[in-house]
CSV table of C-alpha atoms in Angstrom, one decimal:
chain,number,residue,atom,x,y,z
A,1,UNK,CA,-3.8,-15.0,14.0
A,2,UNK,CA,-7.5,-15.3,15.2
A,3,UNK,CA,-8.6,-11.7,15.2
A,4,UNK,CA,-8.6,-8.8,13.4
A,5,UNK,CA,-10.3,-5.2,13.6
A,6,UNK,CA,-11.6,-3.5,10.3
A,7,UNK,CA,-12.8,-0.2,9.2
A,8,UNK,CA,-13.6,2.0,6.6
A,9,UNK,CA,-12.9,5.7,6.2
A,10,UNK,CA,-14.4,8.3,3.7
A,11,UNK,CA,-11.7,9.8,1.5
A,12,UNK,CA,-12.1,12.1,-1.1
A,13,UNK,CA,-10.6,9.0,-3.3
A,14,UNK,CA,-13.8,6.8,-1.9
A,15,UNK,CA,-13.7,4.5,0.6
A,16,UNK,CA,-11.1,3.0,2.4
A,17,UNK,CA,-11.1,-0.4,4.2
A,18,UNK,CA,-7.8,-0.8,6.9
A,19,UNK,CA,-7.6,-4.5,8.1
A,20,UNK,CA,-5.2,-4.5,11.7
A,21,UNK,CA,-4.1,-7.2,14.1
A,22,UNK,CA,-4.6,-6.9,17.6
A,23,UNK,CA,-0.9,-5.0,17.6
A,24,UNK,CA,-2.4,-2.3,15.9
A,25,UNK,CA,-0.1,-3.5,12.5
A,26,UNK,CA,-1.9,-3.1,9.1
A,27,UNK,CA,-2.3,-6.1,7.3
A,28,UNK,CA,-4.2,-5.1,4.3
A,29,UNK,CA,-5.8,-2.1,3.0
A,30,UNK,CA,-7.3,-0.4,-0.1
A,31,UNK,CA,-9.8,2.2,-1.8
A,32,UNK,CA,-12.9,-0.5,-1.7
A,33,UNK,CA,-15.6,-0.8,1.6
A,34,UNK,CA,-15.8,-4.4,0.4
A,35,UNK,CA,-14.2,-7.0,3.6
A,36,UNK,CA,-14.1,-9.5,1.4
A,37,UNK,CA,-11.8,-7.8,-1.1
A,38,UNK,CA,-9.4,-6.5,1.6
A,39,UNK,CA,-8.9,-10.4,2.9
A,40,UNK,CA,-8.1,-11.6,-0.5
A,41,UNK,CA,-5.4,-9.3,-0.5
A,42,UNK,CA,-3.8,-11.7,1.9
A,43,UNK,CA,-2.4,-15.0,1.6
A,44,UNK,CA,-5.3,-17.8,3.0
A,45,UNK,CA,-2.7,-18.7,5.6
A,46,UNK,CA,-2.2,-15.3,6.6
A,47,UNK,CA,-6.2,-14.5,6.9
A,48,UNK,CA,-7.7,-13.7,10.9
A,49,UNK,CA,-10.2,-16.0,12.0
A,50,UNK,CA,-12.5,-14.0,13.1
A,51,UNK,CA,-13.1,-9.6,11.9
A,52,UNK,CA,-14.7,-7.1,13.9
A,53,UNK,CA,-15.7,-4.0,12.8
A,54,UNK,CA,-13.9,-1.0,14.7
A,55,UNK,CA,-12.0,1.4,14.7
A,56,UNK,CA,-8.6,1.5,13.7
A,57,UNK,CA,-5.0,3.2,14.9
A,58,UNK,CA,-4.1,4.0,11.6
A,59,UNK,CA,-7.1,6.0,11.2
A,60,UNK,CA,-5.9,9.2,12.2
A,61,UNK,CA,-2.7,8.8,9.8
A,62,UNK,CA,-5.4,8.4,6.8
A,63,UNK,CA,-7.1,11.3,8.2
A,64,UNK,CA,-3.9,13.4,7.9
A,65,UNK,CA,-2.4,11.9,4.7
A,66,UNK,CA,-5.5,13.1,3.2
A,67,UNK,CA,-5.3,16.7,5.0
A,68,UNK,CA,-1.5,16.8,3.2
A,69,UNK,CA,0.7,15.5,5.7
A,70,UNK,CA,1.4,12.5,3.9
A,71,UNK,CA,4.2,11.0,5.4
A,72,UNK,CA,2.0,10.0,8.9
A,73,UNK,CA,1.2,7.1,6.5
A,74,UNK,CA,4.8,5.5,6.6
A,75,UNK,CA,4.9,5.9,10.3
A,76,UNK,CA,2.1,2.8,10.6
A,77,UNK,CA,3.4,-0.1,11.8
A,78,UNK,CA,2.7,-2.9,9.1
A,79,UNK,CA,2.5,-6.6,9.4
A,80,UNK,CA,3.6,-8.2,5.8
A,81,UNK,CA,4.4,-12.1,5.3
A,82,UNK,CA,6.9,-13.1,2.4
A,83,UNK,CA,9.8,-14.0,0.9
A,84,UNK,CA,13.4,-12.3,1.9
A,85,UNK,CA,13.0,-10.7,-1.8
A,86,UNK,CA,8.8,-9.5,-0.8
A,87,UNK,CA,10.4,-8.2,2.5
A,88,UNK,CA,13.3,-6.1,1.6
A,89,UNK,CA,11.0,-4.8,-1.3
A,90,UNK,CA,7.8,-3.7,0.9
A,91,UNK,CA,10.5,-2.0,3.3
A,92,UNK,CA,12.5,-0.4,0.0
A,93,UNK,CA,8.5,0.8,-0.5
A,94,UNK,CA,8.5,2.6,2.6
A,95,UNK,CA,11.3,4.1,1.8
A,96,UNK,CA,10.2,6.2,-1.2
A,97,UNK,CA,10.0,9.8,-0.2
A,98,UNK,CA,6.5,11.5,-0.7
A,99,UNK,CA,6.7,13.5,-4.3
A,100,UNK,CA,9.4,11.0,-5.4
A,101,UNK,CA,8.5,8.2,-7.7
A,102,UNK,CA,10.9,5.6,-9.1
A,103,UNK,CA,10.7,2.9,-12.4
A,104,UNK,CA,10.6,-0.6,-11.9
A,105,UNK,CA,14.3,-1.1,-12.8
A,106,UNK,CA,15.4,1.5,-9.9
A,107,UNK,CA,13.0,-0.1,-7.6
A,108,UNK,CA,14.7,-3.0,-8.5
A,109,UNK,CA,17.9,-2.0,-8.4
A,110,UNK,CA,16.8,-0.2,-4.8
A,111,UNK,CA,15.9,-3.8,-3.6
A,112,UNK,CA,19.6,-4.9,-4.7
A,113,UNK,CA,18.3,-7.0,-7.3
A,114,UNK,CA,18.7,-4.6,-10.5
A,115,UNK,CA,18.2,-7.0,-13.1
A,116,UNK,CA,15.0,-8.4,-11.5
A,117,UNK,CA,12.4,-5.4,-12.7
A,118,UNK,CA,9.0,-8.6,-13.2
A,119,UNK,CA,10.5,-9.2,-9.1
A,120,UNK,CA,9.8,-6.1,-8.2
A,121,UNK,CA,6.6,-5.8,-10.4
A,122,UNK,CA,5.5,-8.3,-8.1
A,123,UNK,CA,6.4,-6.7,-4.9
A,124,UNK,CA,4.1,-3.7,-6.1
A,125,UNK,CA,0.9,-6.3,-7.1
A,126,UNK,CA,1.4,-7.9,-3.8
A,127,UNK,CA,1.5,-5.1,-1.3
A,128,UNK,CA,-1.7,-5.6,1.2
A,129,UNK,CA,-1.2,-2.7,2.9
A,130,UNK,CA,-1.4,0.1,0.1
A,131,UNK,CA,-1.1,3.7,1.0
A,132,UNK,CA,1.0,2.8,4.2
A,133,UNK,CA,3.7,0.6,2.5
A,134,UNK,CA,3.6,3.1,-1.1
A,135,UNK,CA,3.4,0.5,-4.3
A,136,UNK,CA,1.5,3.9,-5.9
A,137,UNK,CA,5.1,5.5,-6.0
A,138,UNK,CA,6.5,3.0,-8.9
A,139,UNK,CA,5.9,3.7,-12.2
A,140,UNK,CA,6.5,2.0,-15.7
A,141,UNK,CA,10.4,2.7,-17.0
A,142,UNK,CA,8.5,4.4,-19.7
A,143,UNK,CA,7.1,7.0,-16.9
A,144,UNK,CA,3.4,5.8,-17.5
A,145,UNK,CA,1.5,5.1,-14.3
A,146,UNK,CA,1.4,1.0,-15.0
A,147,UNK,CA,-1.0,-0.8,-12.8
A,148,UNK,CA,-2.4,-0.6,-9.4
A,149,UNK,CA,-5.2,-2.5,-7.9
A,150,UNK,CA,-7.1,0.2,-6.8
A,151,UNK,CA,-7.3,1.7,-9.8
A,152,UNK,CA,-5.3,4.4,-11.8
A,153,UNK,CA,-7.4,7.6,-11.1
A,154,UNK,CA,-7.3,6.4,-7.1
A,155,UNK,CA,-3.1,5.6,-7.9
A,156,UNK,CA,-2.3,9.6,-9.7
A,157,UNK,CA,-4.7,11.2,-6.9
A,158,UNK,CA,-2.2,9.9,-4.6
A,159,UNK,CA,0.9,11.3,-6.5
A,160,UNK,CA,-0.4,14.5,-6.8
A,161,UNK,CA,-1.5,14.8,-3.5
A,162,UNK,CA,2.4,13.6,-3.0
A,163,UNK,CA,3.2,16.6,-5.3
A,164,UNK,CA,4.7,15.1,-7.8
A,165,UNK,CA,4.1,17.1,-11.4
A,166,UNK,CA,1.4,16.2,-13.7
A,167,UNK,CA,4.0,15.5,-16.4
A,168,UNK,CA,5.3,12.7,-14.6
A,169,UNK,CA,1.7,11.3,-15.0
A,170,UNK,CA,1.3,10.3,-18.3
């Protein structure tokens, strides 16, 4: 790929970068205004040549996840580069429903895979294109947030702006 487009939106969770191709697919994104941490959420190989600054189609679906319609976010097309197991686990992501969260074992066992809960662990760390492929929405089997590389206070904003209770956000 030789170009990209980047920009980055004000949230009330901070800034927030969105890396797309020239399709208008997301290829990484994330609570930073930093470029440089957005590309190395992608692979070298998977890296444009060349970014411009611009805006962005998904733009207006971060605009209304923040206003509460938070499902505009899943409708983004997303470009992702992986394995069979990365695949079917960023689109098992995008299936989550908003105010739903799951454990790493269901996640796993979503993915068809249940005994492979450090698998899907890895999906989560290696999802570029947070908010719009949802990595927040998998917790620790104990129900603790685990991690999330934006941060935990950016990761339980976005489940309770999802609505799910405060309990489950130990």
């Amino acid at each position: 790929m030789t170009d990209a487009t980047i920009q980055t939106l004000d949230t009330p969770d901070g800034p927030f970068t969105v890396l797309e191709d020239p399709d208008g697919r997301v290829l990484a994104s994330g609570w930073t205004d930093s470029v440089e941490r957005i590309l190395g959420r992608l692979a070298e190989r998977n890296r444009p040549e060349r970014v411009v600054d611009g805006r962005v189609a998904s733009a207006d679906a971060v605009d209304a996840f923040y206003a509460g319609e938070v499902e505009h976010a899943m409708q983004v097309p997303v470009r992702q580069s992986g394995t069979e197991l990365f695949t079917e686990g960023w689109r098992q992501l995008r299936l989550i429903p908003a105010g739903v969260v799951l454990t790493y074992r269901e996640f796993a066992a979503a993915m068809g895979r249940p005994d492979a809960v450090r698998a899907a662990a890895s999906v989560c760390a290696r999802n570029a294109p947070a908010l719009f492929v949802p990595c927040h929405r998998v917790l620790r089997s104990d129900g603790t947030l685990g991690g999330f590389a934006w941060g935990l206070d950016v990761k339980r904003s976005l489940l309770e702006r999802e609505s799910v209770g405060r309990t489950a956000l130990v």
